[in-house]
Structures are given as structure tokens and as C-alpha cells.
Amino acid sequence: MEDTSSLAESILEQIADAVIFADARGTIMRWNHAAAALFGYSAAEALGQNLDLIIPEHLRAAHWHGFESAMTNGVMKLQGRPTVTRATHQTGRRLYVELTFALVKEQAGGAARGAVAVARDVTERTEQERSLRARGGRNPDPNSAGNAEIHAGE
């Protein structure tokens, strides 16, 4: 039987969604292949960096307020709920990403070790929906980004 750790590593590297783990200080400690494709930074470039690497400057204060609160209180406001927000690609291009978050704890009820985010690019879909809404239309797709909580901060 394959080692559980090796299997988990294979899954993380082969999944189509970006998986990012940051420790309790907000330092990127895990950055999978899909994160590199989404944000443009290789694992070597991202590991050891602060999450500000991908957070647009105008959203950083709100991000760090929520992050520090989650690390201190052990509760994440958005845990498990898809949230659409802005992110920054290595080239400076602004992205819309749909994220889900979870705290990673030492053990059940233990102190937070950090947070994991699973992300996917929804830029094209979000821009199409915004354009449609601006023209007075509605998106009939119940699974669209328009139905996730949006914290996009223009």
C-alpha cells in the first residue's frame, strides 16, 4: 500500500485547483502546481514569501485583519464557503479567483497552524456575468460565481 503522505502529495500536485498553505504568520509553506499556473509564480518563487505576493494592495488590510483574527480565535468567518475575490498574477494582471478556506490545526480543538486555500480562476466567467448584469440580464446558472459570496473590492 502506498505511503499516505506520498499519496497526499501526488493528489496535491495533480489536482486542477490551486492549493496554498500559509503558516500562522502568513508565510507560504505549500504551493502546488496549479497555484503556479494560476498566479504565475513557481513553487521556488512563492515558498517562504508572504501572502501579499498574490493579494492586491487595496485588499491587504482587510485580509490581514481576518487572517490574524482566525489565527488568534481559531475560527474562520469564511471557512468552507466559496468566496470570489481579486488576486494578482505575477505579471500584475488582476484576476478574479474563487476561494475556499480552512484552518489547519495541530489537532481537533488545538491551536491553528495556518490556513489552506483552494483557488480557481473565475476571471472570464465573472467578467461575463458582470457585463451581462450591466446590460440588465441575469445569469441562469445556479453554480456561477455570481452565487458565491463576493469580496472583490474593485
mmCIF file of C-alpha atoms in Angstrom:
data_model
loop_
_atom_site.group_PDB
_atom_site.id
_atom_site.type_symbol
_atom_site.label_atom_id
_atom_site.label_comp_id
_atom_site.label_asym_id
_atom_site.label_seq_id
_atom_site.Cartn_x
_atom_site.Cartn_y
_atom_site.Cartn_z
ATOM 1 C CA MET A 1 0.000 0.000 0.000
ATOM 2 C CA GLU A 2 1.271 3.443 -0.938
ATOM 3 C CA ASP A 3 2.502 5.704 1.851
ATOM 4 C CA THR A 4 -0.327 8.078 2.869
ATOM 5 C CA SER A 5 2.000 11.088 2.774
ATOM 6 C CA SER A 6 3.169 10.204 -0.730
ATOM 7 C CA LEU A 7 -0.431 9.744 -1.885
ATOM 8 C CA ALA A 8 -1.448 13.116 -0.411
ATOM 9 C CA GLU A 9 1.487 14.775 -2.186
ATOM 10 C CA SER A 10 0.506 13.181 -5.502
ATOM 11 C CA ILE A 11 -3.068 14.376 -5.105
ATOM 12 C CA LEU A 12 -1.988 17.937 -4.274
ATOM 13 C CA GLU A 13 0.282 18.101 -7.313
ATOM 14 C CA GLN A 14 -2.247 16.622 -9.741
ATOM 15 C CA ILE A 15 -5.428 18.419 -8.688
ATOM 16 C CA ALA A 16 -6.591 21.135 -11.102
ATOM 17 C CA ASP A 17 -7.266 23.670 -8.313
ATOM 18 C CA ALA A 18 -4.568 25.782 -6.709
ATOM 19 C CA VAL A 19 -3.771 24.718 -3.147
ATOM 20 C CA ILE A 20 -1.903 27.178 -0.948
ATOM 21 C CA PHE A 21 -0.992 26.663 2.703
ATOM 22 C CA ALA A 22 0.276 29.572 4.779
ATOM 23 C CA ASP A 23 1.542 29.184 8.314
ATOM 24 C CA ALA A 24 0.183 31.223 11.222
ATOM 25 C CA ARG A 25 2.391 34.185 10.206
ATOM 26 C CA GLY A 26 1.053 34.188 6.640
ATOM 27 C CA THR A 27 4.177 32.703 5.088
ATOM 28 C CA ILE A 28 3.513 30.452 2.091
ATOM 29 C CA MET A 29 4.615 26.923 3.014
ATOM 30 C CA ARG A 30 2.807 24.873 0.316
ATOM 31 C CA TRP A 31 2.201 25.929 -3.277
ATOM 32 C CA ASN A 32 1.063 23.278 -5.722
ATOM 33 C CA HIS A 33 1.480 23.090 -9.494
ATOM 34 C CA ALA A 34 -1.970 24.593 -10.126
ATOM 35 C CA ALA A 35 -1.100 27.581 -7.883
ATOM 36 C CA ALA A 36 1.964 28.166 -10.047
ATOM 37 C CA ALA A 37 -0.177 28.046 -13.185
ATOM 38 C CA LEU A 38 -2.844 30.351 -11.727
ATOM 39 C CA PHE A 39 -0.629 33.022 -10.184
ATOM 40 C CA GLY A 40 2.494 32.752 -12.372
ATOM 41 C CA TYR A 41 4.990 32.108 -9.584
ATOM 42 C CA SER A 42 6.843 28.801 -9.372
ATOM 43 C CA ALA A 43 6.900 26.997 -6.040
ATOM 44 C CA ALA A 44 10.533 28.087 -5.644
ATOM 45 C CA GLU A 45 9.482 31.726 -6.069
ATOM 46 C CA ALA A 46 6.423 31.534 -3.786
ATOM 47 C CA LEU A 47 7.578 29.340 -0.903
ATOM 48 C CA GLY A 48 8.769 31.411 2.041
ATOM 49 C CA GLN A 49 7.042 34.532 0.725
ATOM 50 C CA ASN A 50 4.249 36.416 2.438
ATOM 51 C CA LEU A 51 0.686 36.043 1.093
ATOM 52 C CA ASP A 52 0.900 39.677 -0.053
ATOM 53 C CA LEU A 53 2.557 38.129 -3.106
ATOM 54 C CA ILE A 54 -0.903 37.481 -4.578
ATOM 55 C CA ILE A 55 -3.159 39.854 -2.607
ATOM 56 C CA PRO A 56 -3.843 43.198 -4.301
ATOM 57 C CA GLU A 57 -2.586 46.090 -2.196
ATOM 58 C CA HIS A 58 -6.056 47.575 -1.642
ATOM 59 C CA LEU A 59 -7.288 44.299 -0.068
ATOM 60 C CA ARG A 60 -4.316 43.594 2.196
ATOM 61 C CA ALA A 61 -5.509 45.378 5.358
ATOM 62 C CA ALA A 62 -8.854 43.543 5.310
ATOM 63 C CA HIS A 63 -7.119 40.242 4.538
ATOM 64 C CA TRP A 64 -4.654 40.532 7.413
ATOM 65 C CA HIS A 65 -7.364 41.612 9.839
ATOM 66 C CA GLY A 66 -9.347 38.451 9.020
ATOM 67 C CA PHE A 67 -6.286 36.211 8.900
ATOM 68 C CA GLU A 68 -4.927 37.347 12.265
ATOM 69 C CA SER A 69 -8.374 37.052 13.834
ATOM 70 C CA ALA A 70 -8.690 33.485 12.540
ATOM 71 C CA MET A 71 -5.237 32.522 13.840
ATOM 72 C CA THR A 72 -5.993 34.034 17.262
ATOM 73 C CA ASN A 73 -9.584 32.860 17.693
ATOM 74 C CA GLY A 74 -9.390 29.564 15.827
ATOM 75 C CA VAL A 75 -12.479 30.468 13.798
ATOM 76 C CA MET A 76 -12.553 31.486 10.163
ATOM 77 C CA LYS A 77 -15.523 33.593 9.052
ATOM 78 C CA LEU A 78 -15.491 32.205 5.512
ATOM 79 C CA GLN A 79 -14.473 28.616 6.294
ATOM 80 C CA GLY A 80 -15.837 26.260 3.667
ATOM 81 C CA ARG A 81 -17.875 28.905 1.836
ATOM 82 C CA PRO A 82 -16.850 29.724 -1.737
ATOM 83 C CA THR A 83 -15.776 33.343 -1.961
ATOM 84 C CA VAL A 84 -14.874 35.304 -5.073
ATOM 85 C CA THR A 85 -12.178 37.918 -4.630
ATOM 86 C CA ARG A 86 -9.407 39.640 -6.528
ATOM 87 C CA ALA A 87 -5.851 38.358 -6.731
ATOM 88 C CA THR A 88 -2.747 39.461 -8.564
ATOM 89 C CA HIS A 89 -0.821 37.408 -11.135
ATOM 90 C CA GLN A 90 2.968 37.678 -11.293
ATOM 91 C CA THR A 91 2.582 39.862 -14.401
ATOM 92 C CA GLY A 92 0.418 42.331 -12.469
ATOM 93 C CA ARG A 93 -2.736 41.167 -14.224
ATOM 94 C CA ARG A 94 -5.769 41.268 -11.926
ATOM 95 C CA LEU A 95 -7.639 38.004 -11.505
ATOM 96 C CA TYR A 96 -10.959 37.015 -10.015
ATOM 97 C CA VAL A 97 -10.454 33.838 -8.009
ATOM 98 C CA GLU A 98 -12.974 31.659 -6.244
ATOM 99 C CA LEU A 99 -11.530 30.501 -2.945
ATOM 100 C CA THR A 100 -12.487 28.217 -0.134
ATOM 101 C CA PHE A 101 -10.568 28.428 3.130
ATOM 102 C CA ALA A 102 -9.951 26.188 6.105
ATOM 103 C CA LEU A 103 -7.907 26.498 9.265
ATOM 104 C CA VAL A 104 -5.286 23.820 9.748
ATOM 105 C CA LYS A 105 -4.980 22.943 13.429
ATOM 106 C CA GLU A 106 -2.470 20.905 15.420
ATOM 107 C CA GLN A 107 -5.289 18.559 16.440
ATOM 108 C CA ALA A 108 -9.034 18.781 16.903
ATOM 109 C CA GLY A 109 -9.616 21.855 19.043
ATOM 110 C CA GLY A 110 -5.917 22.705 19.022
ATOM 111 C CA ALA A 111 -4.106 25.879 18.052
ATOM 112 C CA ALA A 112 -4.162 26.988 14.417
ATOM 113 C CA ARG A 113 -1.022 26.054 12.480
ATOM 114 C CA GLY A 114 -2.090 28.116 9.497
ATOM 115 C CA ALA A 115 -4.689 28.243 6.776
ATOM 116 C CA VAL A 116 -5.220 26.479 3.492
ATOM 117 C CA ALA A 117 -6.933 27.991 0.480
ATOM 118 C CA VAL A 118 -8.175 26.165 -2.586
ATOM 119 C CA ALA A 119 -8.492 28.513 -5.540
ATOM 120 C CA ARG A 120 -9.618 28.552 -9.148
ATOM 121 C CA ASP A 121 -9.606 31.245 -11.791
ATOM 122 C CA VAL A 122 -13.084 32.624 -12.448
ATOM 123 C CA THR A 123 -11.956 35.827 -14.179
ATOM 124 C CA GLU A 124 -13.604 35.147 -17.527
ATOM 125 C CA ARG A 125 -16.854 33.909 -16.003
ATOM 126 C CA THR A 126 -17.053 36.783 -13.508
ATOM 127 C CA GLU A 127 -16.374 39.415 -16.157
ATOM 128 C CA GLN A 128 -19.044 37.885 -18.429
ATOM 129 C CA GLU A 129 -21.561 37.895 -15.569
ATOM 130 C CA ARG A 130 -20.740 41.492 -14.668
ATOM 131 C CA SER A 131 -21.173 42.505 -18.299
ATOM 132 C CA LEU A 132 -24.484 40.651 -18.527
ATOM 133 C CA ARG A 133 -25.753 42.279 -15.316
ATOM 134 C CA ALA A 134 -24.664 45.707 -16.573
ATOM 135 C CA ARG A 135 -26.847 45.114 -19.634
ATOM 136 C CA GLY A 136 -29.787 44.178 -17.384
ATOM 137 C CA GLY A 137 -29.562 40.412 -17.846
ATOM 138 C CA ARG A 138 -29.335 37.692 -15.235
ATOM 139 C CA ASN A 139 -27.210 34.593 -15.256
ATOM 140 C CA PRO A 140 -29.427 31.493 -15.119
ATOM 141 C CA ASP A 141 -26.546 29.262 -13.965
ATOM 142 C CA PRO A 142 -27.061 28.491 -10.225
ATOM 143 C CA ASN A 143 -23.435 27.310 -9.984
ATOM 144 C CA SER A 144 -21.941 30.521 -11.303
ATOM 145 C CA ALA A 145 -19.531 32.738 -9.418
ATOM 146 C CA GLY A 146 -22.385 35.198 -9.073
ATOM 147 C CA ASN A 147 -23.833 32.886 -6.427
ATOM 148 C CA ALA A 148 -20.645 32.707 -4.365
ATOM 149 C CA GLU A 149 -20.018 35.358 -1.759
ATOM 150 C CA ILE A 150 -18.084 38.120 -3.500
ATOM 151 C CA HIS A 151 -15.372 40.126 -1.787
ATOM 152 C CA ALA A 152 -13.869 41.564 -4.930
ATOM 153 C CA GLY A 153 -13.086 45.128 -3.847
ATOM 154 C CA GLU A 154 -12.717 46.987 -7.086
#
